[in-house]
Amino acid sequence: MAHADFVHLRVHTAYSLSEGAIPVSELVELCRSRKMPAVGITDTNNLFGALEFASAAAKAGVQPIIGCQLNLTREKKEGAAAGKTGNSIEPDADPMVFLVQNETGYHNLLKLVRYAYLETEDGADPQIPFSQLEKHAEGLIALTGGPSGPVGKLLLDAQEEAARELLGKLASIFKGRLYIELMRHNLEEEKQTEPEFLDLAYEMKLPIVATNEAFFSDGAMHEAHDALICIAEGTYISTRERRRLTPDHGFKSASEMRALFSDLPEALNNTLVIAKRTAFMVEARDPILPPYDCGDGRTEEDELRQQAVEGLDNRLKTIIYTEGMTEEEQTKTADPYRKRLEFELKTIIDMGYPGYFLIVSDFIHWSKQQGIPVGPGRGSGAGSVVAWSLLITDLDPLRWGLLFERFLNPERVSMPDFDIDFCQERRDEVIRYVQQKYGRDHVAQIITFGKLQARAVLRDVGRVLEMPYGYVDKICKLVPSNPANPPSLEEALKAEPQLRKMGKDDPVVGKLLNIGGKLEGLYRHASTHAAGVVIGDRPLDELIPLYRDPRSDMPVTGFNMKYVESAGLVKFDFLGLKTLTVLDKA
């Protein structure tokens, strides 16, 4: 089957938070319907969608190109050559695009993203200095970033010589892998810089490539996307001086791009060249657990068996070794426990999870030694005699008829998952212990993404449209409230005739509902999971992208819970429970 003769290399998915409006599933479908053989995602400062996108694209027969738009710190230069603004260029950062060629490139991009979040000064936008770019350039293709990139900014500031010098430096870092990026979104700065970009490309023998920075699917989505930008920046649609994108920032077809760049066919052909140079797939991994220190000559299986058997003996002392019970009665009472323990140990060892039980047992033992209240156990994990023997849980599974198979079952292969409650005020002490034991760069909290739900999106859109608060509040209250399963706007409109009538009778309300429906479900912000923590067997930036929540100094995974587990990391739940705090104080 013939494929389209253009590939998008600059797509912002919904993971460009409060900026991109193309969900991964929609992006893949756009490529399929337009016969595009490949597509590149370059979300702003993150790789949140890399694994989800790679999996979805590959299933649909579309080649995924993994990339990222990162801010490059502008170098500070002294003297007159620095520019017309004074003795120096103020420290700033400009966006460039980096596309992954191979596994080395992916690991280098992970390093750059980690640096951008964990090493950038507080209060500044995530960015990388030249020193890091030079160190982690191998396996990456670089695009100059168009008029808003570091070279484009110098050209707009009439610093041609500085632009030439910077371009030369980038070309030496990315030998044969630097492309001068041309854009035509009908913006004045694009028209101003394009001739100079072309002159530099021909002078320095650098290839050019045409891109279309896509933030939404098509022109029909432009108005809603404009409202999304206003929501993110806290402005109004009517504000004159604010960020604006054009209808041309949609996902154009190959024929539209060919017409737009008919005078520069080589710039379009190079998108296909780049697609051929970036054949890398982010793949799922089997679970990876950090090794548990068992001492010389001992395996994790040996250690688990010894700890479990000794632990069960201690548990049984309180049950069967009481006055008045004969030796025969003691044996009869203990046998079911010992048989169950052997069955569970065999299952755990055969499935390869002894290290998981040892790690959980270790930090629970430490917590109890420090006087930190720990819950008695809940969920399916309470059905394990091994967990009871290791003091992970305090419920006797046999006494209460609890089934181990609900927790771990060879016929339904999945990771064991203990939900462990800690005193809310001292939970962080346990996490710090785990960081200290396994290494700060081996431990991270799990990211979550806040979505624009029906009521919230109506309030946000109502604000940027400058509708009266009370009127918007009245409309929002017509949307049924169900925190466990929030209805969509479409479902609310079907269920509530008054809401339909208001939208039909009042054009402003109709506009509110229309825009709200288009933005509903998009990601608004990133935060951290209430309990989930991952522990790796190596620095996490060798496995996954990292992020930092501005409210915490602890690293956060760049993949959500589903995809962080697909990437091979094992989740541990550290739940903060206020009840334990109250009980402890009482």
Coordinates of C-alpha atoms in Angstrom, one line a residue:
M1 CA 0.0 0.0 0.0
A2 CA 1.4 3.4 -1.0
H3 CA 2.1 5.7 1.9
A4 CA 2.0 9.5 2.3
D5 CA 5.1 11.4 1.2
F6 CA 5.4 13.4 4.4
V7 CA 6.0 12.6 8.1
H8 CA 5.1 14.8 11.0
L9 CA 8.1 15.3 13.3
R10 CA 6.7 18.0 15.7
V11 CA 3.5 16.7 17.3
H12 CA 2.4 17.9 20.8
T13 CA 0.1 15.2 22.3
A14 CA -2.1 15.7 25.3
Y15 CA 1.0 15.0 27.4
S16 CA 2.2 18.5 26.5
L17 CA 0.1 19.5 29.6
S18 CA -2.5 22.2 29.1
E19 CA -0.9 22.8 25.7
G20 CA -1.3 19.8 23.4
A21 CA -4.8 18.6 22.5
I22 CA -4.2 15.4 20.6
P23 CA -4.6 12.2 22.7
V24 CA -2.3 9.4 21.7
S25 CA -5.1 7.2 20.4
E26 CA -6.4 10.1 18.2
L27 CA -2.9 10.8 16.9
V28 CA -2.5 7.1 15.8
E29 CA -5.8 7.2 14.1
L30 CA -5.0 10.4 12.3
C31 CA -1.8 8.7 10.9
R32 CA -3.8 5.6 9.8
S33 CA -6.5 7.5 8.1
R34 CA -3.9 9.7 6.2
K35 CA -1.6 6.8 5.4
M36 CA 1.3 8.3 7.2
P37 CA 4.0 5.6 7.7
A38 CA 5.5 7.2 10.8
V39 CA 5.0 10.1 13.2
G40 CA 7.1 11.8 15.8
I41 CA 5.9 13.1 19.2
T42 CA 7.9 16.0 20.7
D43 CA 6.0 16.9 23.9
T44 CA 7.3 20.0 25.8
N45 CA 10.0 19.0 28.3
N46 CA 8.8 15.5 28.8
L47 CA 8.6 11.9 27.6
F48 CA 5.4 11.1 29.5
G49 CA 3.7 9.5 26.5
A50 CA 6.7 7.6 25.0
L51 CA 5.8 4.1 26.0
E52 CA 2.0 4.5 25.5
F53 CA 2.6 6.1 22.1
A54 CA 5.1 3.5 21.0
S55 CA 2.8 0.6 21.9
A56 CA -0.3 2.2 20.3
A57 CA 1.5 3.2 17.1
A58 CA 3.2 -0.2 16.6
K59 CA -0.1 -2.0 17.0
A60 CA -1.6 0.3 14.3
G61 CA 1.3 -0.3 11.9
V62 CA 2.7 3.2 12.3
Q63 CA 6.4 3.7 13.1
P64 CA 6.7 5.6 16.3
I65 CA 9.4 8.3 16.4
I66 CA 10.2 9.2 20.0
G67 CA 11.3 12.8 20.6
C68 CA 11.2 15.7 23.0
Q69 CA 11.2 19.4 22.9
L70 CA 13.8 20.6 25.4
N71 CA 14.9 24.1 26.4
L72 CA 18.6 24.8 25.7
T73 CA 20.1 27.3 28.1
R74 CA 21.4 30.3 26.2
E75 CA 25.1 30.8 26.8
K76 CA 26.1 34.1 28.5
K77 CA 28.6 36.0 26.5
E78 CA 30.6 39.1 27.5
G79 CA 31.5 42.1 25.3
A80 CA 30.0 43.8 22.3
A81 CA 29.6 40.5 20.4
A82 CA 26.9 39.6 22.9
G83 CA 24.3 41.7 21.2
K84 CA 22.6 45.0 21.1
T85 CA 20.9 44.6 24.5
G86 CA 24.0 45.5 26.5
N87 CA 27.2 43.8 27.7
S88 CA 25.7 40.3 27.9
I89 CA 22.8 38.1 26.8
E90 CA 20.6 37.5 29.8
P91 CA 20.6 33.8 30.8
D92 CA 17.6 32.3 29.0
A93 CA 16.5 29.1 27.3
D94 CA 15.2 28.4 23.9
P95 CA 13.5 25.2 22.6
M96 CA 15.2 22.6 20.4
V97 CA 13.9 19.2 19.3
F98 CA 15.7 15.9 19.8
L99 CA 14.6 12.7 18.1
V100 CA 15.8 9.2 19.1
Q101 CA 17.7 7.2 16.6
N102 CA 18.6 4.1 18.6
E103 CA 18.8 2.7 22.1
T104 CA 21.8 4.8 23.0
G105 CA 19.9 7.9 21.9
Y106 CA 16.9 7.0 24.0
H107 CA 19.1 6.6 27.1
N108 CA 20.8 9.9 26.4
L109 CA 17.4 11.6 26.1
L110 CA 16.4 10.1 29.4
K111 CA 19.5 11.6 30.9
L112 CA 18.8 15.0 29.4
V113 CA 15.2 15.0 30.7
R114 CA 16.3 14.0 34.2
Y115 CA 18.8 16.8 34.2
A116 CA 16.2 19.3 33.0
Y117 CA 13.9 18.6 36.0
L118 CA 16.2 17.6 38.8
E119 CA 19.2 19.9 38.2
T120 CA 17.5 23.1 37.0
E121 CA 17.3 25.8 39.7
D122 CA 14.0 26.1 41.6
G123 CA 11.6 28.6 39.9
A124 CA 13.2 28.3 36.4
D125 CA 11.8 26.4 33.5
P126 CA 13.3 22.9 33.0
Q127 CA 16.4 23.4 30.7
I128 CA 19.7 21.8 29.8
P129 CA 23.1 23.5 29.3
F130 CA 25.5 22.9 26.4
S131 CA 27.7 20.8 28.6
Q132 CA 25.0 18.2 29.0
L133 CA 24.1 18.4 25.4
E134 CA 27.7 17.6 24.4
K135 CA 27.8 14.8 26.9
H136 CA 24.5 13.1 25.8
A137 CA 24.2 13.8 22.0
E138 CA 25.1 10.4 20.7
G139 CA 22.1 8.6 19.0
L140 CA 20.0 11.7 18.8
I141 CA 18.9 13.8 15.8
A142 CA 18.6 17.5 16.5
L143 CA 16.2 20.0 14.9
T144 CA 17.1 23.7 15.4
G145 CA 13.6 24.6 16.7
G146 CA 12.5 27.1 14.0
P147 CA 12.3 30.8 14.7
S148 CA 11.7 30.3 18.5
G149 CA 14.8 28.0 18.8
P150 CA 18.2 29.3 19.9
V151 CA 19.5 30.0 16.3
G152 CA 16.2 31.6 15.3
K153 CA 16.2 33.9 18.3
L154 CA 19.6 35.2 17.4
L155 CA 18.5 35.8 13.8
L156 CA 15.5 37.7 15.0
D157 CA 17.8 39.8 17.2
A158 CA 20.0 40.6 14.1
Q159 CA 22.9 38.6 15.4
E160 CA 23.8 36.7 12.2
E161 CA 27.4 36.0 13.2
A162 CA 26.4 34.7 16.6
A163 CA 23.7 32.5 14.9
R164 CA 26.4 31.2 12.5
E165 CA 28.7 30.4 15.4
L166 CA 26.0 28.6 17.4
L167 CA 25.0 26.6 14.4
G168 CA 28.5 25.6 13.8
K169 CA 28.8 24.4 17.4
L170 CA 25.6 22.4 17.2
A171 CA 26.8 20.9 13.9
S172 CA 30.0 19.7 15.6
I173 CA 28.0 18.2 18.5
F174 CA 25.5 16.4 16.2
K175 CA 27.8 15.4 13.4
G176 CA 25.6 14.6 10.4
R177 CA 22.5 14.7 12.6
L178 CA 21.5 18.4 12.7
Y179 CA 18.7 19.7 10.6
I180 CA 17.7 23.3 10.1
E181 CA 14.0 23.4 10.8
L182 CA 11.6 25.4 8.6
M183 CA 8.1 26.2 9.6
R184 CA 5.2 28.0 7.9
H185 CA 2.3 28.7 10.3
N186 CA 1.8 32.1 8.7
L187 CA 3.8 33.9 11.5
E188 CA 5.8 37.0 10.9
E189 CA 8.9 35.6 12.6
E190 CA 8.9 32.6 10.3
K191 CA 8.8 34.8 7.2
Q192 CA 11.6 36.9 8.7
T193 CA 14.0 34.1 9.5
E194 CA 13.4 31.6 6.7
P195 CA 15.7 33.3 4.1
E196 CA 18.5 33.5 6.6
F197 CA 18.0 29.9 7.7
L198 CA 18.2 28.8 4.0
D199 CA 21.4 30.9 3.5
L200 CA 23.0 29.4 6.5
A201 CA 22.0 25.9 5.4
Y202 CA 23.5 26.2 2.0
E203 CA 26.6 28.0 3.3
M204 CA 27.3 25.4 6.0
K205 CA 26.0 22.4 3.9
L206 CA 23.4 21.5 6.5
P207 CA 20.1 19.7 5.6
I208 CA 16.8 21.4 5.9
V209 CA 13.5 19.9 7.1
A210 CA 10.0 21.1 7.0
T211 CA 7.9 20.7 10.1
N212 CA 4.4 21.7 11.2
E213 CA 4.1 22.1 14.9
A214 CA 0.8 20.3 15.6
F215 CA -1.0 21.0 18.8
F216 CA -4.5 19.9 17.7
S217 CA -6.1 17.8 15.1
D218 CA -7.6 20.3 12.6
G219 CA -8.9 23.8 12.2
A220 CA -12.3 22.9 13.9
M221 CA -10.4 22.4 17.1
H222 CA -8.5 25.8 17.0
E223 CA -11.1 27.8 19.0
A224 CA -11.2 25.2 21.8
H225 CA -7.4 24.9 21.8
D226 CA -7.2 28.7 22.1
A227 CA -9.4 28.4 25.2
L228 CA -7.0 25.7 26.6
I229 CA -4.0 28.1 26.2
C230 CA -6.0 30.7 28.1
I231 CA -6.9 28.2 30.9
A232 CA -3.2 27.3 31.2
E233 CA -2.0 30.9 31.3
G234 CA -4.8 32.4 33.4
T235 CA -5.9 34.9 30.7
Y236 CA -9.1 35.6 28.8
I237 CA -10.0 35.0 25.2
S238 CA -10.4 38.7 24.9
T239 CA -6.9 39.5 26.2
R240 CA -4.9 41.1 23.4
E241 CA -1.3 40.5 24.6
R242 CA -1.2 36.8 25.2
R243 CA 0.1 33.6 23.5
R244 CA -1.8 32.7 20.4
L245 CA -1.5 29.9 17.9
T246 CA -2.9 29.9 14.4
P247 CA -5.3 27.5 12.7
D248 CA -2.2 26.2 10.9
H249 CA -1.0 24.6 14.1
G250 CA -3.2 21.6 13.3
F251 CA -2.3 18.2 12.0
K252 CA -1.9 18.9 8.3
S253 CA -2.2 16.2 5.6
A254 CA 0.8 15.3 3.4
S255 CA -0.9 17.0 0.4
E256 CA -1.3 20.2 2.4
M257 CA 2.3 20.2 3.4
R258 CA 3.4 19.5 -0.2
A259 CA 1.4 22.5 -1.3
L260 CA 2.7 24.6 1.5
F261 CA 6.4 23.8 0.7
S262 CA 6.1 23.2 -3.0
D263 CA 9.2 25.4 -3.5
L264 CA 11.3 23.3 -1.1
P265 CA 10.5 19.6 -1.9
E266 CA 13.8 18.5 -0.3
A267 CA 12.6 19.9 3.1
L268 CA 9.6 17.5 2.9
N269 CA 11.6 14.6 1.5
N270 CA 14.0 14.9 4.5
T271 CA 11.1 14.1 6.9
L272 CA 11.0 10.6 5.3
V273 CA 14.8 10.4 5.6
I274 CA 14.6 11.2 9.3
A275 CA 11.9 8.6 9.8
K276 CA 14.2 6.0 8.3
R277 CA 17.0 7.1 10.6
T278 CA 14.9 6.9 13.8
A279 CA 13.8 3.3 13.8
F280 CA 13.7 2.8 17.6
M281 CA 11.0 1.2 19.7
V282 CA 10.4 1.8 23.4
E283 CA 9.4 -1.7 24.5
A284 CA 7.8 -3.2 27.6
R285 CA 10.0 -5.1 30.0
D286 CA 9.5 -8.0 32.5
P287 CA 9.4 -6.9 36.2
I288 CA 12.8 -5.8 37.5
L289 CA 13.4 -5.9 41.3
P290 CA 16.4 -4.6 43.2
P291 CA 18.6 -7.3 44.7
Y292 CA 18.1 -8.1 48.4
D293 CA 21.3 -8.4 50.4
C294 CA 21.2 -12.0 51.8
G295 CA 24.8 -12.3 52.8
D296 CA 27.6 -14.4 51.2
G297 CA 26.6 -17.6 49.5
R298 CA 22.8 -17.2 50.1
T299 CA 20.1 -16.7 47.5
E300 CA 16.9 -14.8 48.0
E301 CA 15.0 -18.1 47.9
D302 CA 17.1 -19.4 50.8
E303 CA 16.6 -16.2 52.8
L304 CA 12.9 -16.0 52.2
R305 CA 12.4 -19.7 53.3
Q306 CA 14.5 -19.2 56.4
Q307 CA 12.7 -16.0 57.5
A308 CA 9.3 -17.4 56.7
V309 CA 9.9 -20.7 58.6
E310 CA 11.3 -18.9 61.7
G311 CA 8.5 -16.3 61.5
L312 CA 5.8 -19.0 61.4
D313 CA 7.3 -20.8 64.4
N314 CA 7.1 -17.5 66.3
R315 CA 3.5 -16.9 65.2
L316 CA 2.5 -20.5 66.2
K317 CA 3.9 -20.1 69.7
T318 CA 1.1 -17.7 70.5
I319 CA -1.5 -20.1 69.0
I320 CA -0.7 -23.7 69.9
Y321 CA 2.1 -23.8 72.6
T322 CA -0.3 -23.0 75.4
E323 CA -0.9 -24.8 78.7
G324 CA -3.2 -27.8 78.5
M325 CA -2.5 -28.6 74.8
T326 CA -1.0 -32.0 74.2
E327 CA 1.9 -32.6 71.7
E328 CA -0.5 -34.4 69.3
E329 CA -3.0 -31.5 69.4
Q330 CA -0.1 -29.0 68.8
T331 CA 1.0 -31.0 65.7
K332 CA -2.5 -31.2 64.4
T333 CA -3.0 -27.5 64.8
A334 CA 0.3 -26.6 63.3
D335 CA 0.2 -28.9 60.2
P336 CA -2.2 -26.8 58.1
Y337 CA -0.1 -23.7 58.6
R338 CA 3.1 -25.6 57.6
K339 CA 1.6 -27.1 54.6
R340 CA 0.1 -23.8 53.5
L341 CA 3.5 -22.1 54.0
E342 CA 5.2 -24.7 51.8
F343 CA 2.6 -24.2 49.1
E344 CA 2.9 -20.5 49.2
L345 CA 6.8 -20.5 49.2
K346 CA 6.8 -22.8 46.2
T347 CA 4.4 -20.5 44.3
I348 CA 6.4 -17.4 45.3
I349 CA 9.7 -18.9 44.3
D350 CA 8.4 -20.4 41.1
M351 CA 7.0 -17.1 40.0
G352 CA 10.3 -15.3 40.8
Y353 CA 9.0 -13.0 43.6
P354 CA 11.0 -13.9 46.8
G355 CA 12.8 -10.5 46.6
Y356 CA 9.5 -8.6 46.6
F357 CA 8.5 -10.2 49.9
L358 CA 11.9 -9.6 51.5
I359 CA 12.0 -5.9 50.5
V360 CA 8.5 -5.3 51.9
S361 CA 9.3 -7.2 55.1
D362 CA 12.5 -5.2 55.5
F363 CA 11.0 -1.7 55.5
I364 CA 8.0 -2.9 57.6
H365 CA 10.4 -4.3 60.2
W366 CA 12.4 -1.1 60.2
S367 CA 9.2 1.0 60.6
K368 CA 8.1 -1.0 63.6
Q369 CA 11.5 -0.8 65.2
Q370 CA 11.3 3.0 64.9
G371 CA 7.9 3.1 66.5
I372 CA 6.1 4.1 63.3
P373 CA 2.5 2.7 63.4
V374 CA 1.9 0.2 60.6
G375 CA -1.5 -1.2 59.6
P376 CA -2.4 -4.9 60.2
G377 CA -2.8 -5.5 56.5
R378 CA -5.6 -5.2 54.0
G379 CA -6.6 -6.4 50.6
S380 CA -5.8 -9.8 49.0
G381 CA -2.3 -9.7 50.6
A382 CA -3.8 -10.5 54.0
G383 CA -4.5 -14.0 52.6
S384 CA -0.8 -15.0 52.6
V385 CA 0.7 -17.1 55.4
V386 CA 4.2 -16.1 54.2
A387 CA 3.2 -12.4 54.6
W388 CA 1.8 -13.2 58.1
S389 CA 5.0 -15.1 59.1
L390 CA 7.2 -12.2 57.9
L391 CA 5.1 -9.7 60.0
I392 CA 4.0 -7.9 56.8
T393 CA 0.4 -8.5 57.9
D394 CA -1.0 -9.3 61.3
L395 CA -4.1 -11.3 60.3
D396 CA -4.1 -15.1 60.6
P397 CA -5.3 -16.2 57.1
L398 CA -6.3 -19.7 58.2
R399 CA -8.3 -18.5 61.2
W400 CA -10.4 -16.3 58.9
G401 CA -10.4 -18.6 55.9
L402 CA -8.5 -16.2 53.5
L403 CA -7.3 -17.5 50.1
F404 CA -3.7 -17.0 49.0
E405 CA -4.8 -17.5 45.3
R406 CA -6.5 -14.1 45.4
F407 CA -3.2 -12.5 46.0
L408 CA -0.8 -14.6 43.9
N409 CA -1.9 -17.1 41.3
P410 CA 0.3 -18.9 38.7
E411 CA -2.7 -19.1 36.3
R412 CA -3.1 -15.3 36.3
V413 CA 0.5 -14.0 36.2
S414 CA 0.7 -10.5 37.8
M415 CA 3.0 -8.8 40.3
P416 CA 2.1 -9.2 44.0
D417 CA 0.9 -5.9 45.5
F418 CA 0.7 -5.2 49.2
D419 CA -1.3 -2.1 50.3
I420 CA 0.6 -1.1 53.4
D421 CA -0.7 1.6 55.8
F422 CA 1.6 3.8 57.7
C423 CA 1.0 6.7 60.2
Q424 CA 0.3 9.7 58.0
E425 CA 2.7 11.9 59.8
R426 CA 5.6 9.5 59.6
R427 CA 5.2 7.9 56.2
D428 CA 7.9 10.0 54.7
E429 CA 10.4 8.6 57.2
V430 CA 9.8 5.1 55.7
I431 CA 10.3 6.4 52.2
R432 CA 13.5 8.2 53.2
Y433 CA 14.7 4.9 54.7
V434 CA 14.1 3.1 51.4
Q435 CA 15.9 5.9 49.5
Q436 CA 18.9 5.6 51.8
K437 CA 19.0 1.8 51.5
Y438 CA 18.6 1.5 47.8
G439 CA 19.9 4.8 46.6
R440 CA 18.1 8.1 46.0
D441 CA 18.5 7.7 42.3
H442 CA 16.9 4.2 42.5
V443 CA 13.6 5.4 44.2
A444 CA 10.8 7.6 42.9
Q445 CA 7.1 8.3 43.4
I446 CA 4.7 7.6 40.7
I447 CA 3.2 10.4 38.5
T448 CA -0.5 10.9 38.0
F449 CA -2.2 13.2 35.5
G450 CA -5.1 15.5 36.4
K451 CA -7.8 15.6 33.7
L452 CA -10.3 18.2 32.7
Q453 CA -13.5 16.6 34.0
A454 CA -17.0 17.8 32.9
R455 CA -17.7 20.2 35.8
A456 CA -14.1 21.5 36.0
V457 CA -13.8 22.1 32.3
L458 CA -17.0 24.1 32.2
R459 CA -15.8 26.3 35.1
D460 CA -12.5 26.9 33.4
V461 CA -14.0 27.6 30.0
G462 CA -16.6 29.9 31.6
R463 CA -13.8 31.9 33.2
V464 CA -11.8 32.4 30.0
L465 CA -15.1 33.4 28.2
E466 CA -15.7 35.9 31.0
M467 CA -19.1 34.5 31.8
P468 CA -20.6 35.5 35.2
Y469 CA -19.4 33.1 37.9
G470 CA -22.9 32.5 39.3
Y471 CA -24.3 31.7 35.9
V472 CA -21.5 29.2 35.2
D473 CA -22.0 27.7 38.6
K474 CA -25.7 27.2 37.9
I475 CA -24.8 25.4 34.6
C476 CA -22.2 23.2 36.4
K477 CA -24.7 22.1 39.0
L478 CA -26.8 20.6 36.2
V479 CA -24.0 18.1 35.5
P480 CA -24.7 15.1 37.8
S481 CA -22.1 14.6 40.5
N482 CA -20.7 11.2 40.9
P483 CA -17.1 11.2 42.2
A484 CA -16.7 7.5 41.8
N485 CA -17.7 7.6 38.1
P486 CA -17.9 11.2 36.9
P487 CA -20.3 11.5 33.9
S488 CA -19.0 13.0 30.7
L489 CA -20.6 16.2 29.3
E490 CA -22.2 14.1 26.5
E491 CA -23.8 11.9 29.2
A492 CA -24.9 14.9 31.2
L493 CA -26.5 16.5 28.1
K494 CA -28.5 13.3 27.5
A495 CA -29.6 13.0 31.1
E496 CA -30.4 16.7 31.8
P497 CA -33.0 18.3 29.5
Q498 CA -32.6 21.7 31.2
L499 CA -28.9 21.7 30.2
R500 CA -29.8 21.0 26.6
K501 CA -32.3 23.8 26.6
M502 CA -29.9 26.3 28.0
G503 CA -27.3 25.4 25.4
K504 CA -29.9 25.8 22.6
D505 CA -31.5 29.0 23.9
D506 CA -28.3 30.9 24.8
P507 CA -25.5 31.1 22.2
V508 CA -22.9 31.8 24.9
V509 CA -23.9 28.6 26.8
G510 CA -23.9 26.7 23.5
K511 CA -20.3 27.9 22.9
L512 CA -19.4 27.0 26.5
L513 CA -20.7 23.4 26.1
N514 CA -19.1 23.0 22.6
I515 CA -15.6 24.1 23.8
G516 CA -16.0 22.2 27.0
G517 CA -16.9 19.0 25.2
K518 CA -13.8 19.3 23.0
L519 CA -11.4 19.9 25.9
E520 CA -12.9 17.4 28.3
G521 CA -10.6 14.5 29.2
L522 CA -7.3 16.4 28.2
Y523 CA -4.5 16.4 30.8
R524 CA -4.3 19.6 32.8
H525 CA -1.4 19.0 35.2
A526 CA 0.9 16.4 36.7
S527 CA 1.1 15.4 40.3
T528 CA 2.2 12.5 42.4
H529 CA 0.3 9.3 43.3
A530 CA -1.0 9.2 46.9
A531 CA 0.9 6.0 47.7
G532 CA 2.8 4.5 44.8
V533 CA 6.6 4.3 44.9
V534 CA 9.0 2.4 42.6
I535 CA 12.4 0.9 43.5
G536 CA 14.8 0.1 40.7
D537 CA 17.8 -2.2 40.5
R538 CA 19.8 0.6 38.8
P539 CA 19.4 4.5 38.5
L540 CA 15.9 5.0 37.3
D541 CA 17.0 7.4 34.5
E542 CA 18.4 4.3 32.8
L543 CA 14.9 2.8 32.6
I544 CA 12.3 5.6 32.5
P545 CA 12.0 9.4 32.1
L546 CA 11.9 11.3 35.4
Y547 CA 10.0 14.4 36.5
R548 CA 10.0 16.5 39.6
D549 CA 6.9 17.8 41.3
P550 CA 7.6 21.4 42.2
R551 CA 6.2 20.7 45.7
S552 CA 8.7 17.9 46.4
D553 CA 12.4 17.3 46.1
M554 CA 11.8 13.6 45.4
P555 CA 12.1 12.3 41.8
V556 CA 8.8 11.3 40.1
T557 CA 8.4 8.7 37.4
G558 CA 7.6 10.1 33.9
F559 CA 5.3 7.2 33.2
N560 CA 2.0 6.7 35.0
M561 CA 1.2 3.6 37.1
K562 CA 0.2 1.4 34.1
Y563 CA 3.2 2.3 32.0
V564 CA 5.8 2.4 34.7
E565 CA 5.0 -1.2 35.4
S566 CA 5.1 -2.0 31.7
A567 CA 8.6 -0.5 31.7
G568 CA 9.7 -3.1 34.2
L569 CA 9.4 -1.3 37.5
V570 CA 7.7 -2.7 40.5
K571 CA 5.2 -0.6 42.5
F572 CA 5.2 -0.5 46.3
D573 CA 2.3 1.2 48.1
F574 CA 3.1 3.4 51.1
L575 CA -0.3 4.6 52.2
G576 CA -0.5 7.4 54.7
L577 CA -3.5 6.6 57.0
K578 CA -4.7 9.3 59.4
T579 CA -6.5 6.7 61.5
L580 CA -3.2 5.2 62.6
T581 CA -1.9 8.6 63.6
V582 CA -5.1 9.2 65.7
L583 CA -4.8 5.8 67.3
D584 CA -1.1 6.3 68.1
K585 CA -1.8 9.7 69.7
A586 CA -4.8 8.4 71.6

